[in-house]
Amino acid sequence: MNVVHTINDLKAQLAAFRSSGCSIGLVPTMGALHAGHASLVRRSLMENDVTAVSIFVNPTQFNDKNDLAKYPRTLESDCQLLSTVADEVAATKGCESNIVVFAPSVDEIYPEPDTRQFSYPPTDTVMEGGFRPGHFNGVCQIVSKLFSYAEPTRAYFGEKDYQQIAVIRRMVDDLKLNLQLCPCPIVREADGLALSSRNTLLTPDERQTAVGISQTLFKSVEYAKSHSLAETKQWVVDTINAIEGLEVQYYEIVDGLSLQSLTDWTDADNIVGCITVFCGHLPVRLIDNIRYK
Ligand code: PAF
């Protein structure tokens, strides 16, 4: 496993693979890697000849500077996890796993302020877009840069950030990028809580409380079979708000591609519920989602 810190080194490493016809998988991350990230890397290693994993806490997607300052930076343990995943996959495939870790500095990525504006309404204006102005513009800035450095065959993103994938899909279409977007299923703890780097900020009691989010979402799929979309939406919000220590910021049931809010279960073939909940004393902002059809 090679760790590089500059764009030129990343390009040089990948060019050597590309010139011998190898496929390239890209897994963009902000580090603090957990089993959810490991599942993306594992899939990329299985499907590509070489996998580039970027580890970069991207300042332009944080609208809260305090959140940016507090974001965990754990390059050493991240590399250990990646090396374990690489060994596991090598044993399964029976050949070497090639990982290039790209861990640049902020100056390397943004020697000048990035003034580009990306706009893909409604995917980037609803839900997270409304509560975190500028967030998706920052995500598009960094992801478009990573795509142009790595020129991946495939790029892997976790479905926990469902809206992020919808925005990036629009950007890939807009820029006519020649790559395959690979959304990967949410990885959950045994009790159902969606894995997130933010879960480590919860106290043990808050961690127990947080499971109410996914449990309610799972139960809502059954509830939805005999209730209207509006009733289901209200039931999810009321049920979670009734749990001490949890407060719903928003719950939207949307078209899974356009992210347009729906009023009836017959309005779309692909329907997803997206939620953000504040949990605990800090509080920690947790997101999750569930598919209805
Ligand atoms: O999902 C994330 O961790 C980030 O938004 C991403 C895609 C790595 C861009 O910084």
XYZ file of C-alpha atoms in Angstrom, residues 60-287:
228
model
C -15.232 23.863 1.662
C -18.091 21.513 2.560
C -18.261 22.564 6.231
C -20.577 25.474 6.879
C -19.764 25.237 10.610
C -16.064 25.998 11.247
C -16.298 24.432 14.708
C -17.452 21.156 13.139
C -14.453 21.334 10.763
C -12.021 21.902 13.640
C -13.497 18.988 15.657
C -13.520 16.535 12.741
C -11.295 13.548 13.701
C -7.996 13.208 11.807
C -6.610 9.705 12.258
C -4.367 8.941 9.258
C -2.295 6.291 11.035
C -5.223 4.130 12.182
C -6.975 4.729 8.842
C -3.948 3.249 7.037
C -3.927 0.272 9.400
C -7.591 -0.440 8.607
C -6.935 -0.126 4.857
C -4.004 -2.474 5.042
C -6.134 -5.086 6.890
C -8.869 -4.795 4.241
C -6.236 -5.084 1.470
C -4.878 -8.298 3.040
C -8.370 -9.811 3.430
C -9.271 -9.095 -0.198
C -5.892 -10.367 -1.433
C -6.563 -13.670 0.365
C -10.043 -13.907 -1.239
C -8.884 -12.958 -4.743
C -5.657 -14.900 -4.561
C -3.645 -11.941 -5.874
C -2.176 -8.732 -4.522
C -4.544 -5.852 -3.605
C -3.297 -2.523 -4.920
C -4.238 0.480 -2.802
C -2.956 4.015 -3.238
C -3.860 6.266 -0.308
C -4.068 9.947 -1.258
C -3.746 12.148 1.844
C -3.099 15.719 0.641
C -2.819 18.957 2.623
C -5.408 21.725 2.268
C -2.837 23.848 0.365
C -2.231 21.027 -2.088
C -5.938 20.891 -2.999
C -6.774 24.573 -2.659
C -3.652 26.641 -3.486
C -6.232 29.279 -4.501
C -9.789 29.582 -3.192
C -12.148 27.467 -5.299
C -14.706 29.888 -6.736
C -16.573 27.336 -8.860
C -20.329 27.149 -8.241
C -22.253 23.924 -8.761
C -26.028 24.023 -8.745
C -28.251 20.958 -9.231
C -31.683 21.798 -7.850
C -33.678 20.307 -6.302
C -31.121 17.638 -5.326
C -28.809 20.164 -3.638
C -31.404 22.621 -2.295
C -33.754 20.327 -0.330
C -33.098 18.649 3.058
C -29.334 18.887 3.833
C -29.076 21.583 1.161
C -31.543 23.752 3.081
C -29.992 23.203 6.507
C -26.337 23.293 5.408
C -26.038 26.089 2.802
C -23.014 25.640 0.548
C -22.398 22.072 1.730
C -23.064 20.367 -1.589
C -21.184 23.039 -3.514
C -18.146 22.117 -1.403
C -18.768 18.400 -1.967
C -18.925 18.968 -5.755
C -15.746 21.084 -5.627
C -13.701 18.360 -3.954
C -15.278 15.368 -5.695
C -14.850 16.955 -9.153
C -11.173 17.599 -8.336
C -10.683 14.005 -7.135
C -12.378 12.694 -10.291
C -10.071 14.750 -12.478
C -6.888 13.665 -10.606
C -7.730 9.948 -10.430
C -9.808 9.544 -13.630
C -11.462 6.501 -12.048
C -13.284 3.753 -13.901
C -15.656 3.492 -10.919
C -16.282 5.645 -7.841
C -17.813 4.326 -4.619
C -20.077 6.237 -2.208
C -22.094 5.016 0.788
C -25.886 5.273 0.652
C -26.033 6.658 4.191
C -25.336 9.997 2.487
C -28.187 9.343 0.082
C -28.585 12.965 -0.976
C -24.856 13.319 -1.648
C -25.046 10.506 -4.203
C -28.038 12.158 -5.927
C -26.108 15.448 -6.218
C -22.924 13.741 -7.459
C -24.968 11.770 -10.009
C -26.241 15.086 -11.406
C -22.681 16.478 -11.495
C -21.367 13.414 -13.338
C -24.176 13.784 -15.923
C -23.597 17.534 -16.201
C -19.827 17.258 -16.720
C -20.273 14.169 -18.942
C -17.720 12.299 -16.877
C -16.777 8.887 -18.123
C -17.041 6.898 -14.907
C -19.462 4.564 -13.189
C -20.987 5.731 -9.897
C -21.347 2.826 -7.490
C -23.701 3.482 -4.549
C -23.079 0.992 -1.704
C -25.624 -0.093 0.931
C -25.598 1.437 4.428
C -23.558 -0.594 6.915
C -25.311 -0.867 10.292
C -24.357 -1.927 13.802
C -25.952 -5.216 14.922
C -28.859 -3.281 16.491
C -29.476 -1.225 13.317
C -27.713 2.101 13.985
C -26.150 3.350 10.732
C -22.349 3.507 11.039
C -20.989 7.047 11.138
C -17.754 8.696 12.283
C -20.035 10.889 14.425
C -21.291 7.907 16.482
C -18.031 8.052 18.461
C -19.155 11.439 19.841
C -22.145 9.805 21.601
C -21.991 8.764 25.277
C -22.894 5.078 25.906
C -26.430 6.118 26.965
C -26.856 8.331 23.916
C -25.632 5.485 21.736
C -28.490 3.345 23.137
C -30.971 6.146 22.493
C -29.740 6.663 18.912
C -30.897 3.201 17.866
C -34.470 4.564 18.090
C -33.842 6.277 14.742
C -33.215 3.168 12.642
C -35.728 1.063 14.603
C -38.454 3.606 13.847
C -37.478 3.774 10.172
C -37.587 -0.036 9.871
C -41.033 -0.187 11.556
C -42.308 2.592 9.298
C -41.987 0.307 6.259
C -44.671 -1.948 7.787
C -46.712 1.069 8.932
C -46.617 2.507 5.390
C -48.409 -0.556 4.005
C -51.683 0.528 5.638
C -51.212 4.319 5.922
C -50.885 7.295 3.616
C -47.536 8.928 2.902
C -48.441 11.958 5.041
C -49.516 9.717 7.970
C -46.308 7.689 7.719
C -44.177 10.828 7.666
C -45.944 12.216 10.738
C -45.747 8.869 12.555
C -41.947 8.708 12.068
C -41.458 12.269 13.337
C -43.773 11.781 16.353
C -42.309 8.401 17.287
C -38.711 9.658 17.228
C -39.513 12.941 18.987
C -41.233 10.937 21.755
C -37.862 9.315 22.581
C -36.055 11.398 25.202
C -32.752 12.695 23.813
C -33.811 12.654 20.139
C -35.123 15.572 18.098
C -35.966 15.312 14.405
C -34.615 18.152 12.268
C -36.426 16.935 9.145
C -37.982 13.821 7.705
C -38.806 13.850 3.996
C -40.217 11.070 1.864
C -38.866 11.737 -1.608
C -38.436 10.469 -5.147
C -35.229 8.432 -4.937
C -33.648 10.113 -7.994
C -34.883 13.726 -8.139
C -35.310 14.010 -4.318
C -38.575 15.874 -4.975
C -40.969 15.595 -2.002
C -43.913 13.270 -2.662
C -47.496 13.384 -1.456
C -48.673 9.904 -2.451
C -47.135 6.424 -2.550
C -48.150 6.159 -6.237
C -46.169 9.299 -7.197
C -42.888 7.431 -7.905
C -41.418 3.952 -8.393
C -38.378 4.673 -6.275
C -39.259 6.122 -2.843
C -36.845 6.888 -0.004
C -37.320 8.484 3.420
C -34.405 10.708 4.524
C -33.990 11.825 8.119
C -31.737 13.997 10.247
C -31.984 13.787 14.026
C -30.185 15.601 16.830
C -29.073 13.193 19.530
C -27.723 13.807 23.015
C -26.022 16.621 24.901
C -23.722 18.075 22.216
C -25.990 17.348 20.281
C -24.698 15.020 17.545
C -26.416 15.370 14.169
C -27.184 11.890 12.797
C -28.548 11.041 9.360
